[in-house]
Amino acid sequence: MTDTAGHLPSSLPRPPGELERLERAWQPPKGWRLLSAVNNSYIGVFYIATALLFFVLAGVLGLMMRAQLALPDSTLLSAQTYNQVFTMHGTVMMFLFAVPVVEAIAVYLLPGMLGARDLPFPRLSAYAFWTYAIGGIAFFCTLFFGVSPDGGWFMYPPLTGKEHSPGLGADFWLLGIGFIEISAIAGAIELIIGILFTRAPGMTLSRMPVYAWAMLVTAFMIVFAFPAIIAGTLLLELERAFDWPFFIAARGGDSVLWQHLFWFFGHPEVYIIFLPAAGMVSMMVPAMARTPLVGHRAIVLALVAVGFISFALWAHHMFTAGLSRHAMFFVSAASFAVAIPSGVQVFSWIATFWKGRVQMTAPTLFLLGFHFIFVLGGLTGVMVAVLPFDWQVHDTYFIVAHLHYVLIGGMVFPVFAGLYYWLPVFNGHRLSERAARWVFGLMFGGFNLAFFPMHISGLMGMPRRVYTYAGDLGWNLLNLLSSVGAFILALGILLFFIDAARVLFKKKTEHGNPWNAPTLEWLPQETYGMRSIPQISSREPLWHRPTLATEVVAGRHWLPGTHSGGRETLVTSWRDAVPQHLLVLPGDSWWPLIAAAGTAGFFLLLTVAQVALAFACGVTVVVAIVVWLWQGDRQPHAATAEVADGVFLPVGARGRASHSWWAVIILLCVDATVFASLVFAHVHVSMAADVCPPPGAQLPAWVWPAASAGLLLLGSAAMAGAQAALARGRRTPVWLLVLLAVLCVLAAFGMNGWGHQLAVLRPAANAWSATVAALLGWQVFHVAVLLTMGLYVCARTWTGRLSDDARASLDNTALLWHYVTVQGLAGMGIIHLMPLFS
């Protein structure tokens, strides 16, 4: 072990061949097989490159819009084409660039920043990337076939219902966004577990880099925000496909319900985008100022506060939707309150610059530009939090200007600063400082020229989403300036990519920490990460211990080799980062790519009504994931492993000590939030109905739900019994009890009678029946998952692969089983009791 006095975990000379074994274990695949790589140093690069590709594509669409609006009465784009371009520009920027790029940078940087060899679920990272890349490219290509969505990136019904949008465009949006949601949530689970459990020994929460804190808060926000849009897209697609009238007022639906679900995701998404950028700023500012960050603890608290408050702002965009006075006052107050923790961060960065000796380099320029633009965007955000002002500028170009000042200023400029700052980590070379000044000047000047006049045109009454305008309204010069500014901004971005292409193809060399930065990602790194995992004793380890790089390369810290001959990293305690056990990581595999291709194919083929092919893709996904999991839950190669001189740790862990157990807990939080969103939809429709249930709607007698509930509880008891039997080493009762649980779930499903329920409910008749059918359908989906997982656990038992040392499949399945039981009881209770309170 080591302490602040300087004792090292591995102070003895390293045995011969140790480094070669480590390099062999982490050797990447060659040629086209590189597509099967799962290591963060490859997946992260693929991820970032794809996100930047979508940034460029969305930017081209933005330039098309500005070319159309440069002059009045323009006919460059037709109204239909403009609406498609407008919708795809917003959708690609928000769903295919903004959120993915912050997760991509985290996947690439965080293992090195935390001192880990890799994130704990490398195949999950690969699946998240490939799902996003394959599905995203296919979705973007709808532009070339005239089937792109045209209802805006917010897709408000009833305009996006079947009556007003009869084509496939809205379906491509609703089902196509499904893979983005899956990818983002998969990445969030990976990041949460990685940040909490794979930090370097000694990296306590108080010593954790601010960027890791920002990504931790962001990942939790994704877990609780994205499920609302999953529920919303599910309901709107059911309405379009089966005429279930969730949002059709004539049959008891409410279009405002979509706004609630969408903006419960949409406004936290603004901070999901901003907080990682703020975390990057908090890493770069101290390095550029050559001094520790002022107010480290205050910034961490501010990040957490922004994350919490952001969920109170979902109705910030609904002040004109007819909400109650109390609701509007509450959201308005929250909109003011969120400016306080955001301001804390801004003043901390300014104080750090003031305290230090600033290096006027490319990252510094973009950081200063970020401060200017983001503060202006924040000020207009406070303005639109004032109800009377918001009523005046709602749906005008003032909001367009505010949105871009916050998102481009708050995210794009920090990302470009980060690209200049961290590119040497990739291949050791810096971008040109001379070119950077031109890039910054063009981007900063072009951005302000493009978007500042929109404040004025908005105040003069120019509405959003118009494809042309008359020449006598006084907006001509302002629109022309905005269009010129957009092209200047694009020129700066083009110059950046030209310089980046020049540097990226250079031969890799040692970066040597060009900024004299204080954090671990600047240690020498190879495919396997660091030669040894460092012991941490301060927030700025490279400043606190100047010899750390030499010690790590010499293998004088934790895990200097590979004990199993495979890829490994340390699992540490979530609070104090005390080593707990050795984690053997899975190697490269094609299965994540196959599962991702199947996921994208399933959603996209459903859109064009190719049900058989979509079903085949769904089966492919299930098979790929089953094989992937089958390869993962293995018996440890040894009971303990020497991770430092004379220090032995267990290999792997069980139950609550296992990282996979906690990953399932987070996944269930996602699941529960989707369920809560569906319950909200049911309650919303029920409270809006004159009579609940509506005339003609009915539910079966309570005896069948009660019997079904009893069977669900019996199934959960059987799973608990199987866990206890495995702990006692009795395998036969395990599969018998799991089979009993499977039969209980099947019987409970039969008593609910999905087909009979649909016939009784007639969900196309009214929104109340449709929400009941959606809740029942959600439970049916879970029944199918339980059946698959139950049979999977039986198969592992029959083949002798399930044991007390390799029991994650049983423990994790039991977790899901208990959750589905609780969800089923809650759903049945809500459905049958809600009429009593309406």
Coordinates of C-alpha atoms in Angstrom, one line a residue, residues 167-525:
G167 CA -46.5 10.0 -44.3
L168 CA -43.6 8.0 -42.7
G169 CA -41.6 11.1 -41.6
A170 CA -43.0 11.2 -38.1
D171 CA -42.7 7.5 -37.7
F172 CA -39.0 7.6 -38.7
W173 CA -38.5 10.3 -36.0
L174 CA -40.5 8.4 -33.3
L175 CA -39.0 4.9 -33.9
G176 CA -35.6 6.3 -35.2
I177 CA -35.0 8.2 -32.0
G178 CA -35.5 4.9 -30.1
F179 CA -31.9 3.8 -30.8
I180 CA -30.5 7.1 -29.7
E181 CA -32.4 6.7 -26.4
I182 CA -31.0 3.2 -25.9
S183 CA -27.5 4.3 -26.8
A184 CA -27.6 7.3 -24.4
I185 CA -28.9 5.2 -21.5
A186 CA -26.4 2.4 -22.1
G187 CA -23.6 4.9 -22.1
A188 CA -25.0 6.5 -18.9
I189 CA -25.0 3.2 -17.0
E190 CA -21.4 2.5 -18.1
L191 CA -20.2 6.0 -16.9
I192 CA -22.0 5.8 -13.6
I193 CA -20.5 2.4 -12.7
G194 CA -17.1 3.4 -14.1
I195 CA -16.9 6.7 -12.1
L196 CA -18.1 5.2 -8.8
F197 CA -16.2 1.9 -8.8
T198 CA -13.1 2.0 -11.0
R199 CA -11.2 5.1 -9.7
A200 CA -7.5 4.8 -8.9
P201 CA -6.8 3.9 -5.2
G202 CA -6.8 7.0 -3.1
M203 CA -9.0 9.0 -5.4
T204 CA -11.7 9.7 -2.9
L205 CA -14.8 11.6 -3.9
S206 CA -13.2 14.8 -2.7
R207 CA -10.2 14.2 -4.9
M208 CA -12.2 13.2 -8.0
P209 CA -11.7 15.5 -11.0
V210 CA -14.6 18.0 -11.6
Y211 CA -15.1 16.5 -15.1
A212 CA -15.9 13.1 -13.5
W213 CA -18.3 14.8 -11.1
A214 CA -20.0 16.6 -14.1
M215 CA -20.3 13.3 -16.0
L216 CA -21.6 11.5 -13.0
V217 CA -24.4 14.1 -12.5
T218 CA -25.1 14.1 -16.2
A219 CA -25.4 10.3 -16.4
F220 CA -27.9 10.3 -13.5
M221 CA -29.8 13.0 -15.3
I222 CA -29.9 10.8 -18.4
V223 CA -31.2 7.9 -16.3
F224 CA -34.2 10.0 -15.1
A225 CA -34.8 12.3 -18.0
F226 CA -34.6 10.1 -21.1
P227 CA -37.3 7.6 -20.0
A228 CA -39.9 10.4 -20.3
I229 CA -39.2 10.8 -24.0
I230 CA -39.2 7.0 -24.4
A231 CA -42.7 6.9 -23.0
G232 CA -43.8 9.8 -25.1
T233 CA -42.5 8.4 -28.4
L234 CA -44.0 5.0 -27.5
L235 CA -47.5 6.6 -27.0
L236 CA -47.4 8.8 -30.1
E237 CA -46.3 5.9 -32.2
L238 CA -49.0 3.7 -30.8
E239 CA -51.5 6.4 -31.7
R240 CA -50.2 6.6 -35.2
A241 CA -49.9 2.9 -35.8
F242 CA -53.1 1.6 -34.0
D243 CA -55.2 4.8 -33.6
W244 CA -55.0 4.8 -29.8
P245 CA -56.0 8.4 -29.1
F246 CA -53.6 9.5 -26.3
F247 CA -53.3 13.0 -27.8
I248 CA -56.6 13.4 -29.7
A249 CA -58.9 15.7 -27.8
A250 CA -62.1 14.5 -29.4
R251 CA -61.6 11.1 -27.8
G252 CA -60.4 12.1 -24.4
G253 CA -56.7 12.7 -25.2
D254 CA -54.7 15.8 -24.6
S255 CA -51.9 17.2 -26.8
V256 CA -50.4 19.0 -23.7
L257 CA -49.6 15.5 -22.3
W258 CA -47.0 15.2 -25.0
Q259 CA -45.5 18.5 -24.0
H260 CA -45.2 17.4 -20.4
L261 CA -43.4 14.2 -21.4
F262 CA -41.2 15.8 -24.0
W263 CA -40.1 18.8 -21.9
F264 CA -39.5 16.7 -18.8
F265 CA -36.8 15.3 -21.0
G266 CA -36.1 18.3 -23.1
H267 CA -35.2 21.0 -20.6
P268 CA -33.0 18.8 -18.4
E269 CA -31.3 17.9 -21.7
V270 CA -30.1 21.4 -22.0
Y271 CA -28.1 20.8 -18.7
I272 CA -27.2 17.3 -19.8
I273 CA -25.4 19.1 -22.6
F274 CA -24.0 22.0 -20.6
L275 CA -22.8 20.2 -17.4
P276 CA -20.2 18.0 -19.2
A277 CA -18.9 21.1 -21.0
A278 CA -18.7 22.9 -17.7
G279 CA -16.8 20.0 -16.3
M280 CA -14.3 20.3 -19.2
V281 CA -14.0 24.0 -18.6
S282 CA -13.2 23.3 -14.9
M283 CA -10.4 21.0 -16.0
M284 CA -8.9 23.3 -18.6
V285 CA -9.1 26.6 -16.7
P286 CA -6.6 25.5 -13.9
A287 CA -4.2 24.2 -16.5
M288 CA -4.3 27.4 -18.6
A289 CA -4.0 29.6 -15.5
R290 CA -1.4 27.3 -13.9
T291 CA -3.1 27.3 -10.5
P292 CA -5.6 25.1 -8.7
L293 CA -9.3 25.6 -9.3
V294 CA -10.8 28.2 -7.0
G295 CA -13.9 26.9 -5.1
H296 CA -13.5 23.2 -6.1
R297 CA -16.1 22.0 -3.5
A298 CA -18.5 24.9 -4.5
I299 CA -18.4 23.9 -8.1
V300 CA -19.1 20.2 -7.3
L301 CA -22.1 21.3 -5.2
A302 CA -23.2 23.7 -8.0
L303 CA -23.1 20.8 -10.5
V304 CA -25.3 18.7 -8.3
A305 CA -27.7 21.6 -7.7
V306 CA -28.1 22.3 -11.4
G307 CA -28.9 18.6 -11.9
F308 CA -31.6 18.7 -9.3
I309 CA -33.2 22.0 -10.2
S310 CA -33.2 21.3 -13.9
F311 CA -36.0 18.7 -13.4
A312 CA -38.2 21.5 -12.0
L313 CA -38.0 23.4 -15.3
W314 CA -39.8 21.2 -17.7
A315 CA -42.7 23.6 -18.0
H316 CA -40.3 26.5 -18.8
H317 CA -41.3 26.0 -22.4
M318 CA -45.1 25.7 -21.6
F319 CA -45.9 29.2 -20.1
T320 CA -48.3 29.8 -23.0
A321 CA -49.9 26.3 -22.9
G322 CA -52.6 27.1 -20.4
L323 CA -51.0 25.8 -17.2
S324 CA -52.3 26.8 -13.8
R325 CA -51.0 30.0 -12.1
H326 CA -49.3 28.1 -9.3
A327 CA -47.5 25.8 -11.7
M328 CA -46.2 28.7 -13.8
F329 CA -45.0 30.6 -10.7
F330 CA -43.2 27.5 -9.4
V331 CA -41.4 26.9 -12.8
S332 CA -40.6 30.6 -13.1
A333 CA -39.0 30.6 -9.7
A334 CA -37.0 27.5 -10.5
S335 CA -35.9 29.1 -13.8
F336 CA -34.4 32.0 -11.7
A337 CA -33.0 29.6 -9.1
V338 CA -31.0 27.6 -11.6
A339 CA -29.0 30.7 -12.5
I340 CA -27.4 30.7 -9.0
P341 CA -25.4 27.5 -9.2
S342 CA -24.5 28.2 -12.8
G343 CA -23.2 31.7 -11.7
V344 CA -21.1 30.0 -9.0
Q345 CA -19.2 28.1 -11.7
V346 CA -18.7 31.1 -13.9
F347 CA -17.3 33.2 -11.0
S348 CA -15.1 30.3 -9.9
W349 CA -13.6 30.2 -13.4
I350 CA -13.1 33.9 -13.5
A351 CA -11.4 33.8 -10.1
T352 CA -9.1 31.1 -11.2
F353 CA -8.0 33.0 -14.3
W354 CA -7.6 36.1 -12.1
K355 CA -5.5 34.2 -9.5
G356 CA -3.2 32.5 -12.0
R357 CA -0.8 33.3 -14.8
V358 CA -2.9 32.7 -17.9
Q359 CA -1.4 31.1 -21.0
M360 CA -3.0 32.8 -24.0
T361 CA -3.2 29.7 -26.1
A362 CA -5.9 28.2 -28.4
P363 CA -7.8 26.5 -25.5
T364 CA -7.8 29.8 -23.6
L365 CA -9.3 31.7 -26.5
F366 CA -12.2 29.3 -26.8
L367 CA -12.7 29.4 -23.0
L368 CA -12.9 33.2 -23.0
G369 CA -15.3 33.1 -25.9
F370 CA -17.4 30.5 -24.0
H371 CA -17.6 32.8 -21.0
F372 CA -18.8 35.8 -23.1
I373 CA -21.4 33.8 -25.1
F374 CA -22.7 31.7 -22.3
V375 CA -23.2 34.6 -19.9
L376 CA -25.2 36.4 -22.6
G377 CA -27.3 33.3 -23.1
G378 CA -27.8 32.9 -19.4
L379 CA -29.0 36.5 -19.1
T380 CA -31.6 36.0 -21.8
G381 CA -32.6 32.8 -20.0
V382 CA -33.4 34.9 -16.9
M383 CA -35.4 37.2 -19.1
V384 CA -37.6 34.4 -20.5
A385 CA -38.2 33.2 -17.0
V386 CA -40.2 36.4 -16.4
L387 CA -43.7 35.4 -17.3
P388 CA -45.0 38.6 -19.0
F389 CA -41.8 38.8 -21.1
D390 CA -42.0 35.1 -22.1
W391 CA -45.6 35.6 -23.3
Q392 CA -44.4 38.3 -25.6
V393 CA -41.3 36.5 -27.1
H394 CA -42.6 32.9 -27.0
D395 CA -42.2 31.3 -30.5
T396 CA -40.2 34.2 -31.8
Y397 CA -36.6 34.4 -33.1
F398 CA -35.6 35.8 -29.6
I399 CA -36.0 32.2 -28.4
V400 CA -34.0 30.9 -31.3
A401 CA -31.2 33.3 -30.4
H402 CA -31.4 32.4 -26.7
L403 CA -31.3 28.7 -27.5
H404 CA -28.2 29.0 -29.6
Y405 CA -26.3 31.3 -27.2
V406 CA -26.9 28.7 -24.5
L407 CA -26.2 25.6 -26.5
I408 CA -23.4 26.7 -28.8
G409 CA -21.9 29.0 -26.3
G410 CA -22.4 26.6 -23.5
M411 CA -21.3 23.4 -25.3
V412 CA -19.7 23.9 -28.7
F413 CA -17.1 26.4 -27.7
P414 CA -16.0 24.3 -24.7
V415 CA -15.9 21.2 -26.9
F416 CA -13.6 23.0 -29.4
A417 CA -11.5 24.2 -26.5
G418 CA -11.3 20.6 -25.4
L419 CA -10.4 19.4 -28.8
Y420 CA -7.4 21.8 -28.8
Y421 CA -6.5 20.9 -25.3
W422 CA -6.8 17.1 -25.3
L423 CA -5.8 16.2 -28.9
P424 CA -2.2 15.6 -27.8
V425 CA -3.5 12.7 -25.7
F426 CA -4.5 11.0 -29.0
N427 CA -1.3 11.2 -30.9
G428 CA 1.0 13.6 -29.1
H429 CA 0.6 16.5 -31.5
R430 CA -0.9 19.9 -30.9
L431 CA -3.0 21.8 -33.4
S432 CA -1.6 24.9 -35.0
E433 CA -1.7 28.0 -32.6
R434 CA -1.6 30.3 -35.6
A435 CA -4.5 28.7 -37.4
A436 CA -6.4 28.5 -34.1
R437 CA -6.5 32.3 -33.8
W438 CA -8.1 32.4 -37.3
V439 CA -10.5 29.6 -36.3
F440 CA -11.5 31.3 -33.1
G441 CA -11.9 34.7 -34.7
L442 CA -14.1 33.4 -37.5
M443 CA -16.2 31.2 -35.2
F444 CA -16.6 33.9 -32.5
G445 CA -17.3 36.7 -34.9
G446 CA -19.5 34.6 -37.1
F447 CA -21.5 33.2 -34.3
N448 CA -22.3 36.6 -32.8
L449 CA -23.1 38.1 -36.2
A450 CA -25.4 35.1 -36.9
F451 CA -27.4 35.0 -33.7
F452 CA -27.3 38.3 -32.0
P453 CA -29.5 40.0 -34.6
M454 CA -32.1 37.3 -34.0
H455 CA -32.8 38.8 -30.6
I456 CA -33.8 42.0 -32.3
S457 CA -35.8 40.4 -35.1
G458 CA -37.6 38.3 -32.5
L459 CA -38.5 41.5 -30.5
M460 CA -39.7 42.9 -33.8
G461 CA -42.1 40.0 -34.1
M462 CA -40.4 37.5 -36.4
P463 CA -41.9 34.1 -35.6
R464 CA -40.0 30.9 -35.4
R465 CA -40.3 28.1 -38.0
V466 CA -41.3 30.3 -40.9
Y467 CA -39.7 29.4 -44.3
T468 CA -40.0 32.8 -45.8
Y469 CA -41.3 36.4 -45.0
A470 CA -42.5 39.5 -46.7
G471 CA -40.0 42.2 -47.5
D472 CA -41.9 45.1 -45.8
L473 CA -41.7 43.8 -42.2
G474 CA -38.4 45.4 -41.3
W475 CA -36.5 42.1 -40.9
N476 CA -34.5 42.1 -44.2
L477 CA -31.1 43.4 -42.9
L478 CA -31.2 41.5 -39.7
N479 CA -31.8 38.2 -41.6
L480 CA -29.1 39.0 -44.1
L481 CA -26.6 39.7 -41.3
S482 CA -27.6 36.4 -39.6
S483 CA -27.0 34.5 -42.8
V484 CA -23.7 36.1 -43.5
G485 CA -22.6 35.3 -39.9
A486 CA -23.6 31.7 -40.3
F487 CA -21.4 31.2 -43.3
I488 CA -18.5 33.0 -41.5
L489 CA -19.0 30.6 -38.5
A490 CA -19.0 27.6 -41.0
L491 CA -15.7 28.9 -42.5
G492 CA -14.1 28.9 -39.1
I493 CA -15.2 25.3 -38.5
L494 CA -14.0 24.2 -41.9
L495 CA -10.6 25.7 -41.1
F496 CA -10.5 23.8 -37.9
F497 CA -11.2 20.5 -39.6
I498 CA -8.5 21.1 -42.2
D499 CA -5.9 21.7 -39.5
A500 CA -7.2 18.7 -37.5
A501 CA -6.8 16.5 -40.6
R502 CA -3.2 17.7 -41.0
V503 CA -2.4 16.7 -37.4
L504 CA -4.4 13.5 -37.0
F505 CA -2.4 11.7 -39.8
K506 CA 0.9 12.4 -38.2
K507 CA 2.8 9.5 -36.6
K508 CA 2.0 9.1 -32.9
T509 CA 4.5 10.4 -30.5
E510 CA 4.8 11.0 -26.7
H511 CA 2.7 14.1 -25.7
G512 CA 4.8 15.0 -22.7
N513 CA 2.0 16.9 -21.0
P514 CA 2.3 20.1 -23.2
W515 CA 0.1 22.2 -20.9
N516 CA 1.7 21.0 -17.6
A517 CA -1.8 19.8 -16.6
P518 CA -2.3 18.3 -13.1
T519 CA -4.6 15.3 -13.9
L520 CA -4.0 11.7 -14.7
E521 CA -5.0 11.6 -18.3
W522 CA -1.7 13.3 -19.1
L523 CA 0.3 10.3 -17.8
P524 CA 1.9 8.2 -20.5
Q525 CA -0.7 5.9 -21.9

